Amino acid sequence: MASPAAAHTVEQVLEAKRDGKALSASQIAWFVDAVVDERVSRAQAAAFLAFVMVRGMERDETVALTLAMRDSGQVMRWQVDGPIVDKHSTGGVGDKVSLVLAPLWAELGFRVPMISGRGLGHTGGTLDKLEAIPGFRTDLPIERLQSVLAEVGCFMNGQTAELAPADRLLYALRNETSTVPSIPLITASILSKKLAEGLDELSLDVKFGRGAFMQSRPAAQQLADSLVQVGQGAGVRTRALLSPMHAPLGMTIGNALEVEEAVACLKGQGPAELAELTCALIGRDEAEVQRARTLLDSGAAYERWCRMVRAHGGDPHAPLLGGGCSTHDVLADRQGEVEALDALDLGRAAFELGAGRRQAGEAVHPGVGLRLHVRVGDRVQAGQPLLTVYHADRGLQTALTLIGAAIRLR
Ligand code: URA
């Protein structure tokens, strides 16, 4: 039986967007289906992306694109009570918030089915961090995820092939055609995957600064507004906060080092900025932020973390993988005040050591990375250690050059 959407043609859709006209929800749904079914060529899909990039999309069009991409695959349904929530960060350096947030939110009575990604380039990925825990599996099947969510209240797993396949196809084409930095395309890409998690509520951390996807605060605000409006338009209570990513978050960069810091935070002993950002993302108002903070400081969420790690096959008490790295201290060459710890260069330094990957599928080293000993604004003496480099078989000299450029004293 022919569907009404079958009345559209590729030419109509492309010509309308080329000429700056708004597309209907039905045209957009038809086009996304046609991309997934390969009824449009790669060239036609690339032209669509380029026209959207240049002409933009109205809010209703972006909602339609998001929903069509979400519905290109499986939309999860959870057999649990309690509000189903998650957060998404646009990515940064040293950003281990998810590791703290999921068990803490679960401890507060919410259900957190967190689907996470791997690092690519200078920003880290939650799955790579978790895999520094011996035995931790990030590829649990959906039936097991159902029971982990019911029993533990949270999980942290990788994306299945069935989740928003349209995004995988379109994202790869965007990479090839320089159409990544388009607010409607970024919005639909991020939200299609998050909405496929079957959420009631989504909290977004939109980062700005040298180490972030959006370099300026106004650009991050524009993305945050789009994400919130489209998320709400798609029927999920969505909120966003902007957070700076000029310097790394917390004191560590690198997979095992970040797990160690997140665990300290879950025991109530983490750096203040990590605890503050985590609680700010959880709380819908000041009272909820305070409640999250009190619980975090009490260390109660650590037990929940241990249960989640065990449910994923990991051993929460075993030494993390990648131990035995060599260390190298970077010392202050004079006294002064720390003016900058550039997130981008420090992220690149950790990447050069092997903490990140150049191409999807490459292995990362769990143990390498950087441990900072100072924050921006600290006074230091000549000869004082500024950071420790954990290195293995590669990248030390390049990393040291990047670190030299990243740290500025005044
Ligand atoms: N992250 C995504 O998932 N998609 C984008 O387009 C950008 C960042």
Coordinates of C-alpha atoms and ligand atoms in Angstrom, one line a residue:
M1 CA 0.0 0.0 0.0
A2 CA 1.4 3.4 -1.0
S3 CA 1.9 5.8 1.9
P4 CA 1.0 9.5 1.5
A5 CA 4.6 10.3 2.0
A6 CA 5.5 8.4 -1.2
A7 CA 4.1 11.3 -3.1
H8 CA 7.4 13.2 -2.6
T9 CA 10.3 13.2 -5.0
V10 CA 14.0 13.8 -4.3
E11 CA 14.0 16.7 -6.7
Q12 CA 11.1 18.5 -5.0
V13 CA 12.7 18.2 -1.6
L14 CA 16.2 19.3 -2.8
E15 CA 14.8 22.2 -4.9
A16 CA 12.7 23.5 -2.1
K17 CA 15.6 23.5 0.4
R18 CA 17.9 24.9 -2.2
D19 CA 15.5 27.8 -2.7
G20 CA 15.2 28.5 1.0
K21 CA 11.7 27.1 1.5
A22 CA 10.6 25.3 4.7
L23 CA 10.0 21.5 4.2
S24 CA 7.0 19.8 5.6
A25 CA 7.4 17.1 8.3
S26 CA 6.2 14.6 5.7
Q27 CA 8.8 15.6 3.2
I28 CA 11.5 15.4 5.8
A29 CA 10.4 12.0 7.1
W30 CA 10.2 10.7 3.5
F31 CA 13.7 12.0 2.7
V32 CA 15.3 10.5 5.9
D33 CA 13.7 7.1 5.1
A34 CA 15.0 7.3 1.6
V35 CA 18.5 8.0 2.9
V36 CA 18.4 4.9 5.1
D37 CA 16.9 2.7 2.3
E38 CA 19.4 4.1 -0.2
R39 CA 16.6 5.4 -2.4
V40 CA 18.5 8.6 -2.7
S41 CA 22.1 8.7 -3.8
R42 CA 25.0 9.8 -1.6
A43 CA 25.3 12.9 -3.8
Q44 CA 21.7 13.8 -3.2
A45 CA 22.0 13.3 0.5
A46 CA 25.1 15.5 0.5
A47 CA 23.3 18.2 -1.4
F48 CA 20.5 18.1 1.2
L49 CA 23.0 18.6 4.0
A50 CA 24.7 21.4 2.2
F51 CA 21.4 23.2 1.5
V52 CA 20.3 22.8 5.2
M53 CA 23.7 24.1 6.3
V54 CA 23.4 27.2 4.1
R55 CA 19.7 27.9 4.2
G56 CA 19.0 26.7 7.8
M57 CA 15.9 25.1 9.1
E58 CA 12.9 26.5 11.0
R59 CA 12.2 25.0 14.5
D60 CA 9.4 22.8 13.2
E61 CA 11.6 21.4 10.4
T62 CA 14.4 20.6 12.9
V63 CA 11.9 18.8 15.2
A64 CA 10.7 16.8 12.1
L65 CA 14.3 16.0 11.2
T66 CA 15.1 14.9 14.8
L67 CA 12.0 12.7 15.0
A68 CA 12.5 11.1 11.6
M69 CA 16.2 10.3 12.5
R70 CA 15.1 8.9 15.9
D71 CA 12.4 6.8 14.2
S72 CA 14.9 5.4 11.6
G73 CA 15.8 2.8 14.3
Q74 CA 14.7 1.3 17.5
V75 CA 13.1 3.6 20.1
M76 CA 13.7 2.0 23.6
R77 CA 10.9 1.4 26.0
W78 CA 11.8 0.7 29.6
Q79 CA 9.7 -1.5 31.9
V80 CA 10.6 0.5 35.1
D81 CA 8.9 3.0 37.4
G82 CA 10.4 6.4 38.0
P83 CA 11.3 9.3 35.8
I84 CA 13.6 8.2 33.0
V85 CA 16.4 10.8 32.6
D86 CA 19.7 11.3 31.0
K87 CA 22.2 14.0 30.2
H88 CA 24.4 14.8 27.2
S89 CA 27.5 16.9 27.0
T90 CA 28.7 18.4 23.8
G91 CA 32.2 17.2 24.8
G92 CA 35.3 18.5 26.5
V93 CA 38.6 17.7 28.0
G94 CA 38.7 15.9 31.4
D95 CA 34.9 15.7 31.3
K96 CA 34.1 12.7 33.6
V97 CA 30.7 14.1 34.7
S98 CA 28.7 11.1 33.4
L99 CA 30.6 8.7 35.6
V100 CA 29.5 10.5 38.7
L101 CA 26.1 11.7 37.5
A102 CA 24.5 8.4 36.5
P103 CA 24.9 6.6 39.9
L104 CA 24.1 9.8 41.8
W105 CA 20.9 10.4 39.8
A106 CA 19.9 6.8 40.3
E107 CA 20.5 7.2 44.1
L108 CA 18.1 10.1 44.0
G109 CA 15.4 7.7 42.6
F110 CA 15.6 8.4 38.9
R111 CA 16.3 5.8 36.2
V112 CA 19.3 6.6 34.0
P113 CA 19.6 4.6 30.8
M114 CA 22.8 6.2 29.6
I115 CA 24.0 5.5 26.1
S116 CA 27.5 6.9 25.7
G117 CA 30.1 7.3 23.0
R118 CA 33.8 6.9 22.4
G119 CA 36.4 9.6 22.2
L120 CA 37.4 10.9 18.8
G121 CA 40.1 13.5 18.5
H122 CA 41.1 15.5 21.5
T123 CA 37.9 14.9 23.6
G124 CA 37.5 11.8 25.7
G125 CA 34.7 9.3 25.5
T126 CA 32.8 7.8 28.4
L127 CA 33.0 4.2 27.1
D128 CA 36.8 4.4 26.8
K129 CA 37.0 5.6 30.4
L130 CA 34.7 2.8 31.7
E131 CA 36.7 0.2 29.8
A132 CA 39.7 1.1 32.1
I133 CA 37.8 -0.9 34.7
P134 CA 38.8 -4.7 34.5
G135 CA 35.9 -6.7 33.1
F136 CA 33.6 -3.7 32.4
R137 CA 31.5 -4.5 29.3
T138 CA 29.9 -1.6 27.4
D139 CA 28.0 -3.9 24.9
L140 CA 25.3 -5.4 27.1
P141 CA 22.3 -6.6 25.1
I142 CA 19.0 -4.8 25.4
E143 CA 17.4 -7.6 27.6
R144 CA 20.2 -7.3 30.1
L145 CA 20.0 -3.5 30.0
Q146 CA 16.3 -3.8 31.0
S147 CA 17.2 -5.8 34.1
V148 CA 20.2 -3.6 35.0
L149 CA 18.0 -0.5 34.8
A150 CA 15.3 -2.2 37.0
E151 CA 17.7 -3.5 39.6
V152 CA 20.5 -0.9 39.7
G153 CA 18.7 2.2 38.4
C154 CA 21.3 3.1 35.9
F155 CA 23.6 1.7 33.2
M156 CA 26.2 3.1 30.9
N157 CA 26.4 1.3 27.6
G158 CA 27.5 1.8 24.0
Q159 CA 25.2 2.6 21.1
T160 CA 23.6 -0.4 19.3
A161 CA 23.4 -0.6 15.5
E162 CA 19.7 -0.2 15.7
L163 CA 19.8 3.2 17.4
A164 CA 19.2 6.1 15.0
P165 CA 21.0 4.6 12.0
A166 CA 20.1 7.7 9.9
D167 CA 22.4 9.7 12.1
R168 CA 25.3 7.3 11.4
L169 CA 24.9 7.7 7.7
L170 CA 24.3 11.5 7.7
Y171 CA 27.1 12.1 10.2
A172 CA 29.7 10.3 8.1
L173 CA 28.5 12.4 5.0
R174 CA 28.7 15.6 7.1
N175 CA 32.3 14.8 8.0
E176 CA 33.1 14.4 4.3
T177 CA 31.3 17.5 3.1
S178 CA 32.2 20.1 5.7
T179 CA 28.6 20.3 6.9
V180 CA 29.2 19.4 10.5
P181 CA 28.9 22.9 12.0
S182 CA 25.2 23.5 11.3
I183 CA 22.9 24.1 14.3
P184 CA 19.9 22.2 12.9
L185 CA 22.1 19.3 11.8
I186 CA 23.9 19.1 15.2
T187 CA 20.6 19.4 17.1
A188 CA 19.0 16.6 15.1
S189 CA 22.1 14.4 15.4
I190 CA 22.4 14.8 19.2
L191 CA 18.7 14.6 20.0
S192 CA 17.8 11.8 17.6
K193 CA 20.1 9.5 19.6
K194 CA 19.1 10.7 23.0
L195 CA 15.3 10.6 22.2
A196 CA 15.7 7.0 21.1
E197 CA 16.6 6.2 24.7
G198 CA 12.9 6.7 25.6
L199 CA 13.5 9.6 28.0
D200 CA 11.1 11.7 30.1
E201 CA 13.7 14.3 30.8
L202 CA 17.1 15.4 29.3
S203 CA 19.7 17.7 30.8
L204 CA 22.3 19.2 28.4
D205 CA 25.8 20.5 29.1
V206 CA 26.7 22.7 26.3
K207 CA 30.4 23.6 26.5
F208 CA 32.1 26.7 25.1
G209 CA 35.8 27.6 24.9
R210 CA 39.0 26.4 23.3
G211 CA 38.5 22.8 24.3
A212 CA 34.9 22.7 23.1
F213 CA 33.0 22.1 19.9
M214 CA 31.6 25.6 20.2
Q215 CA 34.4 28.1 20.8
S216 CA 32.3 31.1 21.8
R217 CA 29.7 31.6 24.4
P218 CA 27.1 33.1 22.0
A219 CA 27.5 30.1 19.6
A220 CA 27.0 27.7 22.5
Q221 CA 23.9 29.7 23.6
Q222 CA 22.5 29.4 20.1
L223 CA 23.1 25.6 20.1
A224 CA 21.6 25.3 23.6
D225 CA 18.5 27.2 22.6
S226 CA 18.0 25.0 19.6
L227 CA 18.5 21.8 21.6
V228 CA 16.1 22.9 24.3
Q229 CA 13.4 24.1 21.9
V230 CA 13.6 21.0 19.7
G231 CA 13.8 18.6 22.6
Q232 CA 10.7 20.2 24.1
G233 CA 9.0 20.2 20.7
A234 CA 9.7 16.5 20.5
G235 CA 8.0 15.9 23.8
V236 CA 10.9 15.5 26.2
R237 CA 11.4 17.9 29.1
T238 CA 14.7 19.4 28.1
R239 CA 17.0 21.9 29.8
A240 CA 20.5 23.1 29.1
L241 CA 23.3 24.8 30.9
L242 CA 26.4 26.4 29.4
S243 CA 29.7 25.5 31.0
P244 CA 33.2 26.8 30.2
M245 CA 35.8 24.5 28.6
H246 CA 38.9 26.8 28.5
A247 CA 40.7 24.6 31.0
P248 CA 40.2 20.9 31.6
L249 CA 37.4 19.9 34.0
G250 CA 38.9 18.6 37.3
M251 CA 42.5 17.5 37.7
T252 CA 42.9 14.6 35.3
I253 CA 42.8 13.8 31.6
G254 CA 43.1 10.2 30.4
N255 CA 40.9 7.1 30.8
A256 CA 41.9 5.4 34.1
L257 CA 43.0 8.7 35.6
E258 CA 39.5 10.1 35.1
V259 CA 37.8 7.0 36.5
E260 CA 40.0 7.4 39.6
E261 CA 38.9 11.0 40.0
A262 CA 35.3 10.2 39.4
V263 CA 35.4 7.5 42.0
A264 CA 36.9 10.0 44.5
C265 CA 34.1 12.4 43.7
L266 CA 31.5 9.6 44.3
K267 CA 33.1 9.1 47.7
G268 CA 32.6 12.8 48.4
Q269 CA 36.3 13.6 47.8
G270 CA 36.3 15.0 44.3
P271 CA 37.3 18.4 43.0
A272 CA 34.6 21.0 43.8
E273 CA 34.0 22.0 40.1
L274 CA 33.3 18.4 39.1
A275 CA 30.8 18.0 42.0
E276 CA 29.2 21.4 41.3
L277 CA 28.7 20.8 37.6
T278 CA 27.3 17.3 38.2
C279 CA 24.8 18.5 40.7
A280 CA 23.9 21.5 38.6
L281 CA 23.0 19.2 35.7
I282 CA 20.9 16.9 37.9
G283 CA 18.9 19.6 39.8
R284 CA 15.8 21.2 38.2
D285 CA 16.0 23.9 40.9
E286 CA 18.2 25.1 43.7
A287 CA 16.7 22.7 46.3
E288 CA 17.3 19.7 44.0
V289 CA 20.9 20.8 43.4
Q290 CA 21.4 21.0 47.1
R291 CA 19.9 17.6 47.7
A292 CA 22.2 16.1 45.0
R293 CA 25.2 17.8 46.6
T294 CA 24.4 16.6 50.1
L295 CA 24.0 13.0 48.8
L296 CA 27.3 13.3 46.8
D297 CA 29.2 14.6 49.7
S298 CA 27.9 11.8 51.9
G299 CA 29.5 9.2 49.6
A300 CA 26.2 7.3 49.4
A301 CA 26.3 7.2 45.5
Y302 CA 29.6 5.2 45.6
E303 CA 27.8 2.0 46.6
R304 CA 25.4 2.5 43.6
W305 CA 28.5 2.9 41.3
C306 CA 29.9 -0.4 42.6
R307 CA 26.6 -2.1 41.8
M308 CA 26.5 -0.7 38.3
V309 CA 30.1 -1.7 37.6
R310 CA 29.4 -5.3 38.8
A311 CA 26.2 -5.4 36.7
H312 CA 28.4 -4.6 33.6
G313 CA 30.8 -7.4 34.5
G314 CA 33.4 -5.2 36.1
D315 CA 35.3 -5.3 39.4
P316 CA 34.9 -2.0 41.2
H317 CA 37.8 -2.8 43.6
A318 CA 40.4 -4.2 41.2
P319 CA 43.3 -2.0 40.1
L320 CA 42.4 -0.1 36.9
L321 CA 43.9 -1.2 33.6
G322 CA 47.0 0.5 32.1
G323 CA 49.0 0.6 35.4
G324 CA 52.7 0.7 35.2
C325 CA 53.0 3.8 33.0
S326 CA 56.2 5.9 33.4
T327 CA 55.8 9.4 34.8
H328 CA 57.3 12.7 34.0
D329 CA 56.8 15.9 36.1
V330 CA 56.5 19.2 34.3
L331 CA 57.9 21.9 36.6
A332 CA 57.4 25.7 36.8
D333 CA 60.4 27.4 35.2
R334 CA 59.8 30.5 37.4
Q335 CA 57.5 31.8 40.1
G336 CA 54.2 33.4 39.1
E337 CA 50.5 32.9 38.8
V338 CA 48.9 30.3 36.5
E339 CA 47.1 32.3 33.8
A340 CA 46.0 29.5 31.5
L341 CA 45.8 25.7 31.2
D342 CA 44.6 25.4 27.7
A343 CA 42.1 22.6 27.4
L344 CA 42.6 22.1 23.7
D345 CA 46.4 21.7 23.9
L346 CA 46.2 19.5 27.0
G347 CA 43.6 17.4 25.4
R348 CA 45.8 17.0 22.3
A349 CA 48.8 16.1 24.6
A350 CA 46.8 13.3 26.2
F351 CA 45.7 12.2 22.7
E352 CA 49.3 12.0 21.5
L353 CA 50.2 9.8 24.5
G354 CA 47.5 7.3 23.3
A355 CA 44.5 8.3 25.4
G356 CA 42.4 9.0 22.3
R357 CA 42.0 7.7 18.8
R358 CA 42.7 9.1 15.4
Q359 CA 40.1 6.8 13.7
A360 CA 37.1 4.9 14.8
G361 CA 38.0 1.4 15.9
E362 CA 41.6 2.2 17.1
A363 CA 42.6 1.0 20.5
V364 CA 43.3 3.5 23.3
H365 CA 45.7 3.2 26.1
P366 CA 43.8 3.1 29.4
G367 CA 46.7 4.3 31.6
V368 CA 48.2 7.3 29.8
G369 CA 47.3 10.9 30.4
L370 CA 47.9 14.0 32.6
R371 CA 47.4 14.8 36.2
L372 CA 47.3 18.5 37.0
H373 CA 48.6 19.8 40.3
V374 CA 47.5 23.4 39.8
R375 CA 44.5 25.3 38.7
V376 CA 44.2 28.7 36.9
G377 CA 44.8 31.4 39.4
D378 CA 47.2 29.4 41.6
R379 CA 50.5 30.9 42.7
V380 CA 53.5 28.7 42.0
Q381 CA 57.2 28.7 42.9
A382 CA 60.1 27.9 40.5
G383 CA 60.6 24.2 40.4
Q384 CA 57.1 23.3 41.6
P385 CA 55.4 20.4 39.7
L386 CA 52.6 21.8 37.5
L387 CA 51.5 18.4 36.2
T388 CA 52.5 14.8 35.8
V389 CA 52.5 13.1 32.5
Y390 CA 51.7 9.3 32.5
H391 CA 53.2 7.9 29.3
A392 CA 53.9 4.5 27.8
D393 CA 55.4 3.8 24.4
R394 CA 54.6 7.0 22.4
G395 CA 54.1 10.7 22.1
L396 CA 56.0 12.0 25.1
Q397 CA 58.0 14.6 23.2
T398 CA 55.0 15.9 21.2
A399 CA 53.0 15.9 24.4
L400 CA 55.6 18.0 26.2
T401 CA 55.7 20.5 23.4
L402 CA 51.9 20.9 23.6
I403 CA 52.0 21.1 27.4
G404 CA 54.6 23.8 27.1
A405 CA 52.2 25.9 24.9
A406 CA 49.2 25.1 27.1
I407 CA 50.5 26.3 30.4
R408 CA 51.0 30.1 30.8
L409 CA 52.3 31.8 33.9
R410 CA 52.1 35.5 34.5
Ligands
URA1 N1 27.7 15.2 18.5 C1 26.8 14.5 17.8 O1 26.4 13.4 18.2 N2 26.4 15.0 16.6 C2 26.9 16.2 16.1 O2 26.5 16.6 15.1 C3 27.8 16.9 16.9 C4 28.2 16.4 18.1

